[in-house]
PDB file of C-alpha atoms in Angstrom:
ATOM      1  CA  MET F  13     237.921 150.843 205.265  1.00  0.00           C
ATOM      2  CA  ARG F  14     234.133 150.664 205.177  1.00  0.00           C
ATOM      3  CA  THR F  15     233.879 154.033 206.969  1.00  0.00           C
ATOM      4  CA  MET F  16     236.256 155.615 204.463  1.00  0.00           C
ATOM      5  CA  ALA F  17     234.260 154.260 201.501  1.00  0.00           C
ATOM      6  CA  LEU F  18     231.015 155.593 202.929  1.00  0.00           C
ATOM      7  CA  GLY F  19     232.631 158.999 203.376  1.00  0.00           C
ATOM      8  CA  ILE F  20     233.821 159.058 199.755  1.00  0.00           C
ATOM      9  CA  ALA F  21     230.384 157.997 198.535  1.00  0.00           C
ATOM     10  CA  ALA F  22     228.764 160.823 200.512  1.00  0.00           C
ATOM     11  CA  VAL F  23     231.137 163.372 198.979  1.00  0.00           C
ATOM     12  CA  ALA F  24     230.359 162.091 195.476  1.00  0.00           C
ATOM     13  CA  THR F  25     226.611 162.290 196.135  1.00  0.00           C
ATOM     14  CA  LEU F  26     226.859 165.808 197.428  1.00  0.00           C
ATOM     15  CA  ALA F  27     228.957 166.834 194.466  1.00  0.00           C
ATOM     16  CA  GLY F  28     226.379 165.312 192.111  1.00  0.00           C
ATOM     17  CA  THR F  29     229.172 163.911 189.913  1.00  0.00           C
ATOM     18  CA  PRO F  30     229.048 160.115 189.436  1.00  0.00           C
ATOM     19  CA  ALA F  31     232.361 160.160 187.515  1.00  0.00           C
ATOM     20  CA  LEU F  32     234.108 161.640 190.532  1.00  0.00           C
ATOM     21  CA  ALA F  33     232.891 158.773 192.693  1.00  0.00           C
ATOM     22  CA  ALA F  34     234.134 156.233 190.134  1.00  0.00           C
ATOM     23  CA  ASP F  35     237.583 157.840 189.964  1.00  0.00           C
ATOM     24  CA  MET F  36     237.944 157.839 193.718  1.00  0.00           C
ATOM     25  CA  ALA F  37     236.744 154.268 194.285  1.00  0.00           C
ATOM     26  CA  LEU F  38     239.245 152.336 196.394  1.00  0.00           C
ATOM     27  CA  LYS F  39     240.714 149.037 195.190  1.00  0.00           C
ATOM     28  CA  ALA F  40     241.029 146.205 197.747  1.00  0.00           C
ATOM     29  CA  PRO F  41     244.698 145.277 198.278  1.00  0.00           C
ATOM     30  CA  SER F  42     245.819 141.792 197.076  1.00  0.00           C
ATOM     31  CA  ALA F  43     246.749 139.202 199.739  1.00  0.00           C
ATOM     32  CA  ALA F  44     250.471 139.014 200.481  1.00  0.00           C
ATOM     33  CA  ALA F  45     252.304 135.728 199.741  1.00  0.00           C
ATOM     34  CA  TYR F  46     253.028 133.530 202.757  1.00  0.00           C
ATOM     35  CA  ASP F  47     256.481 134.064 204.282  1.00  0.00           C
ATOM     36  CA  TRP F  48     258.209 130.885 205.519  1.00  0.00           C
ATOM     37  CA  THR F  49     260.963 132.796 207.316  1.00  0.00           C
ATOM     38  CA  GLY F  50     260.966 132.133 211.046  1.00  0.00           C
ATOM     39  CA  CYS F  51     261.341 129.437 213.694  1.00  0.00           C
ATOM     40  CA  TYR F  52     258.827 126.788 214.689  1.00  0.00           C
ATOM     41  CA  ILE F  53     258.076 123.877 217.008  1.00  0.00           C
ATOM     42  CA  GLY F  54     255.876 120.875 216.334  1.00  0.00           C
ATOM     43  CA  ALA F  55     254.952 117.226 216.820  1.00  0.00           C
ATOM     44  CA  ASN F  56     254.783 114.196 214.544  1.00  0.00           C
ATOM     45  CA  THR F  57     253.756 110.559 214.373  1.00  0.00           C
ATOM     46  CA  GLY F  58     254.030 107.763 211.842  1.00  0.00           C
ATOM     47  CA  TRP F  59     255.471 104.404 210.813  1.00  0.00           C
ATOM     48  CA  ILE F  60     259.047 103.113 210.839  1.00  0.00           C
ATOM     49  CA  GLY F  61     260.267  99.953 209.121  1.00  0.00           C
ATOM     50  CA  SER F  62     263.627  98.219 208.921  1.00  0.00           C
ATOM     51  CA  GLN F  63     265.532  95.671 206.899  1.00  0.00           C
ATOM     52  CA  ASP F  64     268.228  94.281 209.176  1.00  0.00           C
ATOM     53  CA  HIS F  65     271.026  91.896 208.245  1.00  0.00           C
ATOM     54  CA  TYR F  66     272.386  89.631 211.005  1.00  0.00           C
ATOM     55  CA  ALA F  67     275.669  87.707 210.743  1.00  0.00           C
ATOM     56  CA  LEU F  68     276.516  85.268 213.583  1.00  0.00           C
ATOM     57  CA  ALA F  69     279.782  83.343 213.835  1.00  0.00           C
ATOM     58  CA  PRO F  70     282.210  81.782 216.335  1.00  0.00           C
ATOM     59  CA  SER F  71     284.913  84.262 217.364  1.00  0.00           C
ATOM     60  CA  GLY F  72     287.614  84.868 219.930  1.00  0.00           C
ATOM     61  CA  ASN F  73     289.526  81.698 220.894  1.00  0.00           C
ATOM     62  CA  TYR F  74     287.409  79.586 218.562  1.00  0.00           C
ATOM     63  CA  LEU F  75     289.533  81.082 215.784  1.00  0.00           C
ATOM     64  CA  ASN F  76     292.790  79.843 217.329  1.00  0.00           C
ATOM     65  CA  PRO F  77     294.556  76.834 215.724  1.00  0.00           C
ATOM     66  CA  PRO F  78     292.969  73.494 216.685  1.00  0.00           C
ATOM     67  CA  GLY F  79     294.537  71.446 219.493  1.00  0.00           C
ATOM     68  CA  ILE F  80     294.163  67.990 220.947  1.00  0.00           C
ATOM     69  CA  ASP F  81     290.969  68.926 222.783  1.00  0.00           C
ATOM     70  CA  ALA F  82     287.876  70.206 221.023  1.00  0.00           C
ATOM     71  CA  PRO F  83     286.854  73.734 221.942  1.00  0.00           C
ATOM     72  CA  PRO F  84     285.914  75.201 224.291  1.00  0.00           C
ATOM     73  CA  ASN F  85     288.681  73.991 226.554  1.00  0.00           C
ATOM     74  CA  PHE F  86     291.037  75.116 229.273  1.00  0.00           C
ATOM     75  CA  PHE F  87     293.948  75.396 226.814  1.00  0.00           C
ATOM     76  CA  ARG F  88     292.004  77.884 224.650  1.00  0.00           C
ATOM     77  CA  THR F  89     292.618  76.054 221.388  1.00  0.00           C
ATOM     78  CA  GLY F  90     290.315  76.682 218.457  1.00  0.00           C
ATOM     79  CA  ASP F  91     288.266  74.876 215.823  1.00  0.00           C
ATOM     80  CA  PHE F  92     288.884  73.884 212.215  1.00  0.00           C
ATOM     81  CA  ALA F  93     288.282  76.689 209.717  1.00  0.00           C
ATOM     82  CA  SER F  94     285.813  74.504 207.815  1.00  0.00           C
ATOM     83  CA  ASN F  95     283.688  74.015 210.933  1.00  0.00           C
ATOM     84  CA  ILE F  96     283.873  77.730 211.766  1.00  0.00           C
ATOM     85  CA  ALA F  97     282.483  78.397 208.280  1.00  0.00           C
ATOM     86  CA  ALA F  98     279.766  75.767 208.735  1.00  0.00           C
ATOM     87  CA  LEU F  99     278.660  77.381 212.006  1.00  0.00           C
ATOM     88  CA  SER F 100     278.609  80.920 210.543  1.00  0.00           C
ATOM     89  CA  ASN F 101     275.126  81.996 209.497  1.00  0.00           C
ATOM     90  CA  SER F 102     273.513  85.111 208.030  1.00  0.00           C
ATOM     91  CA  TYR F 103     269.902  86.284 208.079  1.00  0.00           C
ATOM     92  CA  THR F 104     267.849  89.181 206.697  1.00  0.00           C
ATOM     93  CA  ARG F 105     264.722  90.199 208.557  1.00  0.00           C
ATOM     94  CA  ASP F 106     262.081  92.916 208.063  1.00  0.00           C
ATOM     95  CA  GLY F 107     260.502  94.689 211.035  1.00  0.00           C
ATOM     96  CA  SER F 108     258.180  97.615 211.648  1.00  0.00           C
ATOM     97  CA  GLY F 109     256.771  99.752 214.413  1.00  0.00           C
ATOM     98  CA  ALA F 110     255.294 103.097 215.363  1.00  0.00           C
ATOM     99  CA  LEU F 111     257.058 106.359 216.176  1.00  0.00           C
ATOM    100  CA  ILE F 112     256.045 109.593 217.833  1.00  0.00           C
ATOM    101  CA  GLY F 113     258.086 112.679 218.561  1.00  0.00           C
ATOM    102  CA  GLU F 114     258.646 116.398 218.352  1.00  0.00           C
ATOM    103  CA  GLN F 115     260.642 118.757 216.185  1.00  0.00           C
ATOM    104  CA  ALA F 116     261.976 122.300 216.129  1.00  0.00           C
ATOM    105  CA  GLY F 117     263.629 124.325 213.400  1.00  0.00           C
ATOM    106  CA  CYS F 118     264.069 127.583 211.539  1.00  0.00           C
ATOM    107  CA  ASN F 119     263.569 128.625 207.911  1.00  0.00           C
ATOM    108  CA  LYS F 120     264.843 131.479 205.760  1.00  0.00           C
ATOM    109  CA  GLN F 121     263.033 132.377 202.547  1.00  0.00           C
ATOM    110  CA  ALA F 122     264.769 134.105 199.637  1.00  0.00           C
ATOM    111  CA  GLY F 123     262.378 134.689 196.771  1.00  0.00           C
ATOM    112  CA  GLN F 124     260.603 131.381 196.386  1.00  0.00           C
ATOM    113  CA  TYR F 125     263.532 129.355 197.731  1.00  0.00           C
ATOM    114  CA  VAL F 126     263.453 128.242 201.362  1.00  0.00           C
ATOM    115  CA  PHE F 127     266.434 126.992 203.375  1.00  0.00           C
ATOM    116  CA  GLY F 128     266.446 125.809 206.948  1.00  0.00           C
ATOM    117  CA  ALA F 129     267.551 123.388 209.655  1.00  0.00           C
ATOM    118  CA  GLU F 130     265.499 121.015 211.786  1.00  0.00           C
ATOM    119  CA  PHE F 131     266.061 118.836 214.849  1.00  0.00           C
ATOM    120  CA  ASP F 132     263.698 116.074 215.933  1.00  0.00           C
ATOM    121  CA  ALA F 133     263.549 113.514 218.754  1.00  0.00           C
ATOM    122  CA  GLN F 134     261.544 110.294 218.368  1.00  0.00           C
ATOM    123  CA  TRP F 135     260.424 107.332 220.437  1.00  0.00           C
ATOM    124  CA  THR F 136     259.958 104.140 218.398  1.00  0.00           C
ATOM    125  CA  SER F 137     258.656 100.614 218.929  1.00  0.00           C
ATOM    126  CA  LEU F 138     260.751  99.213 216.068  1.00  0.00           C
ATOM    127  CA  LYS F 139     262.234  95.775 216.757  1.00  0.00           C
ATOM    128  CA  ASN F 140     263.528  92.844 214.757  1.00  0.00           C
ATOM    129  CA  SER F 141     264.669  89.345 215.637  1.00  0.00           C
ATOM    130  CA  VAL F 142     266.070  85.995 214.500  1.00  0.00           C
ATOM    131  CA  ASN F 143     265.217  82.649 216.102  1.00  0.00           C
ATOM    132  CA  THR F 144     266.515  79.578 214.252  1.00  0.00           C
ATOM    133  CA  SER F 145     267.273  75.983 215.240  1.00  0.00           C
ATOM    134  CA  TYR F 146     269.863  73.649 213.690  1.00  0.00           C
ATOM    135  CA  ALA F 147     270.093  69.877 213.889  1.00  0.00           C
ATOM    136  CA  ALA F 148     273.320  68.081 214.790  1.00  0.00           C
ATOM    137  CA  PHE F 149     275.799  67.684 211.920  1.00  0.00           C
ATOM    138  CA  PRO F 150     279.318  66.222 211.518  1.00  0.00           C
ATOM    139  CA  ASP F 151     282.303  68.490 212.075  1.00  0.00           C
ATOM    140  CA  PRO F 152     283.724  69.061 208.563  1.00  0.00           C
ATOM    141  CA  GLY F 153     287.233  69.356 210.028  1.00  0.00           C
ATOM    142  CA  ASN F 154     287.004  66.001 211.788  1.00  0.00           C
ATOM    143  CA  PRO F 155     283.891  63.958 210.859  1.00  0.00           C
ATOM    144  CA  THR F 156     284.500  61.675 213.854  1.00  0.00           C
ATOM    145  CA  PHE F 157     282.935  64.422 215.936  1.00  0.00           C
ATOM    146  CA  THR F 158     279.455  65.891 215.672  1.00  0.00           C
ATOM    147  CA  ASN F 159     278.339  69.445 216.387  1.00  0.00           C
ATOM    148  CA  SER F 160     275.543  69.326 218.939  1.00  0.00           C
ATOM    149  CA  PRO F 161     272.105  70.673 217.931  1.00  0.00           C
ATOM    150  CA  HIS F 162     271.880  74.375 218.626  1.00  0.00           C
ATOM    151  CA  THR F 163     269.673  77.462 218.455  1.00  0.00           C
ATOM    152  CA  GLU F 164     270.610  80.986 217.390  1.00  0.00           C
ATOM    153  CA  GLN F 165     268.641  83.950 218.677  1.00  0.00           C
ATOM    154  CA  ALA F 166     269.444  87.577 217.935  1.00  0.00           C
ATOM    155  CA  SER F 167     267.378  90.735 218.250  1.00  0.00           C
ATOM    156  CA  SER F 168     267.701  94.473 217.851  1.00  0.00           C
ATOM    157  CA  ARG F 169     265.437  97.321 218.927  1.00  0.00           C
ATOM    158  CA  LEU F 170     265.582 100.992 218.013  1.00  0.00           C
ATOM    159  CA  GLU F 171     264.357 102.637 221.210  1.00  0.00           C
ATOM    160  CA  GLY F 172     265.086 106.268 220.375  1.00  0.00           C
ATOM    161  CA  LEU F 173     265.996 108.355 217.342  1.00  0.00           C
ATOM    162  CA  LEU F 174     267.427 111.855 216.869  1.00  0.00           C
ATOM    163  CA  THR F 175     268.023 113.607 213.557  1.00  0.00           C
ATOM    164  CA  PHE F 176     269.805 116.875 212.783  1.00  0.00           C
ATOM    165  CA  ARG F 177     268.951 117.845 209.209  1.00  0.00           C
ATOM    166  CA  GLY F 178     269.157 120.621 206.713  1.00  0.00           C
ATOM    167  CA  ARG F 179     266.112 121.415 204.548  1.00  0.00           C
ATOM    168  CA  ALA F 180     266.021 123.126 201.162  1.00  0.00           C
ATOM    169  CA  GLY F 181     263.205 123.546 198.705  1.00  0.00           C
ATOM    170  CA  TYR F 182     260.793 125.693 196.747  1.00  0.00           C
ATOM    171  CA  ALA F 183     257.649 127.446 197.978  1.00  0.00           C
ATOM    172  CA  TRP F 184     254.490 128.150 196.024  1.00  0.00           C
ATOM    173  CA  ASP F 185     252.924 130.580 198.465  1.00  0.00           C
ATOM    174  CA  ARG F 186     251.658 128.301 201.268  1.00  0.00           C
ATOM    175  CA  LEU F 187     252.997 125.043 199.794  1.00  0.00           C
ATOM    176  CA  PHE F 188     256.634 124.151 200.488  1.00  0.00           C
ATOM    177  CA  LEU F 189     258.306 121.131 198.839  1.00  0.00           C
ATOM    178  CA  TYR F 190     261.758 120.182 200.100  1.00  0.00           C
ATOM    179  CA  VAL F 191     264.586 117.688 200.328  1.00  0.00           C
ATOM    180  CA  THR F 192     266.351 117.013 203.600  1.00  0.00           C
ATOM    181  CA  GLY F 193     269.435 115.242 204.924  1.00  0.00           C
ATOM    182  CA  GLY F 194     271.951 115.119 207.726  1.00  0.00           C
ATOM    183  CA  LEU F 195     272.955 113.217 210.850  1.00  0.00           C
ATOM    184  CA  ALA F 196     270.933 110.507 212.594  1.00  0.00           C
ATOM    185  CA  VAL F 197     271.631 109.076 216.057  1.00  0.00           C
ATOM    186  CA  GLY F 198     269.838 105.969 217.257  1.00  0.00           C
ATOM    187  CA  GLU F 199     269.700 104.236 220.623  1.00  0.00           C
ATOM    188  CA  ILE F 200     269.908 100.561 219.631  1.00  0.00           C
ATOM    189  CA  LYS F 201     269.500  97.676 222.063  1.00  0.00           C
ATOM    190  CA  SER F 202     270.740  94.308 220.784  1.00  0.00           C
ATOM    191  CA  GLN F 203     271.208  90.846 222.241  1.00  0.00           C
ATOM    192  CA  THR F 204     272.329  87.364 221.155  1.00  0.00           C
ATOM    193  CA  ASN F 205     271.936  83.860 222.575  1.00  0.00           C
ATOM    194  CA  VAL F 206     273.624  80.875 220.892  1.00  0.00           C
ATOM    195  CA  THR F 207     272.983  77.662 222.828  1.00  0.00           C
ATOM    196  CA  PHE F 208     274.151  74.122 222.025  1.00  0.00           C
ATOM    197  CA  ALA F 209     272.229  71.173 223.443  1.00  0.00           C
ATOM    198  CA  ALA F 210     273.873  69.144 226.225  1.00  0.00           C
ATOM    199  CA  THR F 211     273.881  65.594 224.820  1.00  0.00           C
ATOM    200  CA  GLY F 212     276.629  64.105 226.995  1.00  0.00           C
ATOM    201  CA  ALA F 213     278.069  62.253 223.983  1.00  0.00           C
ATOM    202  CA  LEU F 214     281.859  61.890 224.035  1.00  0.00           C
ATOM    203  CA  THR F 215     282.078  62.745 220.329  1.00  0.00           C
ATOM    204  CA  ALA F 216     279.854  65.847 220.593  1.00  0.00           C
ATOM    205  CA  THR F 217     281.533  69.214 220.066  1.00  0.00           C
ATOM    206  CA  TYR F 218     280.313  72.477 221.640  1.00  0.00           C
ATOM    207  CA  ASP F 219     278.227  70.234 223.913  1.00  0.00           C
ATOM    208  CA  GLY F 220     276.140  72.378 226.255  1.00  0.00           C
ATOM    209  CA  ALA F 221     278.002  75.557 225.218  1.00  0.00           C
ATOM    210  CA  VAL F 222     275.954  78.702 225.912  1.00  0.00           C
ATOM    211  CA  HIS F 223     276.903  82.147 224.608  1.00  0.00           C
ATOM    212  CA  VAL F 224     274.930  85.189 225.775  1.00  0.00           C
ATOM    213  CA  GLY F 225     275.537  88.896 225.218  1.00  0.00           C
ATOM    214  CA  SER F 226     273.651  92.178 225.100  1.00  0.00           C
ATOM    215  CA  THR F 227     274.431  95.859 224.662  1.00  0.00           C
ATOM    216  CA  THR F 228     272.754  99.238 224.309  1.00  0.00           C
ATOM    217  CA  THR F 229     274.603 101.744 222.187  1.00  0.00           C
ATOM    218  CA  ASP F 230     274.100 105.191 220.649  1.00  0.00           C
ATOM    219  CA  ARG F 231     274.824 104.691 216.974  1.00  0.00           C
ATOM    220  CA  ALA F 232     275.491 107.551 214.532  1.00  0.00           C
ATOM    221  CA  GLY F 233     274.450 107.319 210.890  1.00  0.00           C
ATOM    222  CA  TRP F 234     273.050 109.381 208.060  1.00  0.00           C
ATOM    223  CA  VAL F 235     269.569 110.303 206.892  1.00  0.00           C
ATOM    224  CA  VAL F 236     268.088 111.619 203.620  1.00  0.00           C
ATOM    225  CA  GLY F 237     264.532 112.245 202.530  1.00  0.00           C
ATOM    226  CA  SER F 238     261.908 114.581 201.143  1.00  0.00           C
ATOM    227  CA  GLY F 239     258.668 116.152 202.244  1.00  0.00           C
ATOM    228  CA  ALA F 240     255.855 118.608 201.698  1.00  0.00           C
ATOM    229  CA  GLU F 241     254.500 121.232 204.098  1.00  0.00           C
ATOM    230  CA  TYR F 242     251.372 123.367 203.789  1.00  0.00           C
ATOM    231  CA  ALA F 243     250.588 126.481 205.850  1.00  0.00           C
ATOM    232  CA  PHE F 244     246.868 126.276 206.538  1.00  0.00           C
ATOM    233  CA  ALA F 245     246.819 129.237 208.971  1.00  0.00           C
ATOM    234  CA  PRO F 246     249.100 132.197 209.712  1.00  0.00           C
ATOM    235  CA  HIS F 247     251.035 130.267 212.391  1.00  0.00           C
ATOM    236  CA  TRP F 248     250.133 126.651 211.621  1.00  0.00           C
ATOM    237  CA  SER F 249     251.333 124.199 208.985  1.00  0.00           C
ATOM    238  CA  ALA F 250     250.967 120.469 208.323  1.00  0.00           C
ATOM    239  CA  LYS F 251     253.633 118.264 206.781  1.00  0.00           C
ATOM    240  CA  ALA F 252     254.243 114.770 205.394  1.00  0.00           C
ATOM    241  CA  GLU F 253     257.753 113.319 205.174  1.00  0.00           C
ATOM    242  CA  LEU F 254     259.672 110.248 203.977  1.00  0.00           C
ATOM    243  CA  LEU F 255     263.134 109.440 205.369  1.00  0.00           C
ATOM    244  CA  TYR F 256     265.790 106.781 204.776  1.00  0.00           C
ATOM    245  CA  ILE F 257     268.234 106.135 207.649  1.00  0.00           C
ATOM    246  CA  ASP F 258     271.422 104.053 207.597  1.00  0.00           C
ATOM    247  CA  PHE F 259     273.205 103.254 210.867  1.00  0.00           C
ATOM    248  CA  GLY F 260     275.854 101.056 209.263  1.00  0.00           C
ATOM    249  CA  THR F 261     276.996  97.861 211.010  1.00  0.00           C
ATOM    250  CA  LEU F 262     277.246  97.387 214.760  1.00  0.00           C
ATOM    251  CA  SER F 263     279.020  94.488 216.497  1.00  0.00           C
ATOM    252  CA  LEU F 264     278.254  92.480 219.611  1.00  0.00           C
ATOM    253  CA  ASN F 265     280.313  89.737 221.313  1.00  0.00           C
ATOM    254  CA  SER F 266     278.500  87.075 223.329  1.00  0.00           C
ATOM    255  CA  PRO F 267     280.912  85.286 225.713  1.00  0.00           C
ATOM    256  CA  LEU F 268     280.747  81.613 226.620  1.00  0.00           C
ATOM    257  CA  ILE F 269     278.953  81.302 229.980  1.00  0.00           C
ATOM    258  CA  ALA F 270     278.311  77.545 230.250  1.00  0.00           C
ATOM    259  CA  ALA F 271     279.533  74.206 228.854  1.00  0.00           C
ATOM    260  CA  THR F 272     279.058  70.518 229.602  1.00  0.00           C
ATOM    261  CA  ALA F 273     282.004  68.502 230.980  1.00  0.00           C
ATOM    262  CA  PRO F 274     284.587  67.668 229.751  1.00  0.00           C
ATOM    263  CA  PHE F 275     284.327  71.014 227.927  1.00  0.00           C
ATOM    264  CA  ALA F 276     285.725  73.878 230.004  1.00  0.00           C
ATOM    265  CA  LEU F 277     284.902  77.548 230.341  1.00  0.00           C
ATOM    266  CA  GLY F 278     288.150  78.777 228.858  1.00  0.00           C
ATOM    267  CA  ALA F 279     288.298  82.571 228.820  1.00  0.00           C
ATOM    268  CA  GLY F 280     288.006  84.315 225.462  1.00  0.00           C
ATOM    269  CA  TYR F 281     285.508  82.085 223.667  1.00  0.00           C
ATOM    270  CA  ASN F 282     282.806  84.242 222.032  1.00  0.00           C
ATOM    271  CA  TRP F 283     280.065  84.260 219.438  1.00  0.00           C
ATOM    272  CA  SER F 284     280.068  87.424 217.344  1.00  0.00           C
ATOM    273  CA  THR F 285     277.007  89.194 215.984  1.00  0.00           C
ATOM    274  CA  LYS F 286     277.114  91.873 213.308  1.00  0.00           C
ATOM    275  CA  ILE F 287     273.906  93.807 212.635  1.00  0.00           C
ATOM    276  CA  ARG F 288     273.380  96.074 209.615  1.00  0.00           C
ATOM    277  CA  GLU F 289     270.582  98.525 210.525  1.00  0.00           C
ATOM    278  CA  ARG F 290     268.672 100.344 207.760  1.00  0.00           C
ATOM    279  CA  ASP F 291     265.351 102.072 208.423  1.00  0.00           C
ATOM    280  CA  GLY F 292     262.597 103.846 206.526  1.00  0.00           C
ATOM    281  CA  VAL F 293     260.240 106.437 208.043  1.00  0.00           C
ATOM    282  CA  ALA F 294     256.872 107.721 206.841  1.00  0.00           C
ATOM    283  CA  ARG F 295     255.368 110.362 209.113  1.00  0.00           C
ATOM    284  CA  VAL F 296     253.026 113.325 209.337  1.00  0.00           C
ATOM    285  CA  GLY F 297     253.167 116.296 211.662  1.00  0.00           C
ATOM    286  CA  VAL F 298     252.116 119.816 212.502  1.00  0.00           C
ATOM    287  CA  ASN F 299     254.257 122.891 213.165  1.00  0.00           C
ATOM    288  CA  TYR F 300     253.536 126.145 214.996  1.00  0.00           C
ATOM    289  CA  LYS F 301     255.444 129.146 213.678  1.00  0.00           C
ATOM    290  CA  LEU F 302     256.773 131.302 216.502  1.00  0.00           C
ATOM    291  CA  ASN F 303     257.348 134.504 214.495  1.00  0.00           C
TER     292      ASN F 303
END
């Protein structure tokens, strides 16, 4: 371009006509708007928090009609409904952790509207737990007997997270604002331990009863959110994103594994745990546009 301008200037000088040089002056072309169309890969990091609801309660044979012997027993009879209700407890706990991961996706721009799809895989340190102790109290169904002191422990950990989301938004040249939503899949590890003290008292119920269970499951849920992305170089962009994830309610049964005589390890006695998992994500990342 510079060589061409010098050539034109030389012609104008030789011609001795300043007006000719002015008419032939070249105008610099305006910069083209950024095009978001194309596929990309990237990495991200950020914070993840949860508000989990735990509900623990006797289940299995404990729900059978009461018999002569207090549960657990060889005959697999159950407990009074009023005592089942008294031993059912709910908790809400907040937890938080870090996350780091990678993403890949593609965009298509039409005018100033941009549509696309993105997949990301995350590792997280998010965990939450309950640890509560209860003193002995009379059995509401038969106050002659007393429920032994006991502890309830439950925990959940989100070890991995995948999302498959659509993105749609509006671009102002290099700035892209969008909403997003789709499918979330989480690898959730949960465990429960409900242990009654072994008092040896003849009128103690659940004496020495220990219930332990754990599971790791891939849980599907849904995710929605919004974000902003800015292209700071021809192939590079930076983004910030907020997501809300709901994995619904997962269930865990913790079987009876120990009891103090004369209580027996009758098969089918369990303590149930229901966990409602809801998470929030705040993260930043960078993307490299492949084309």
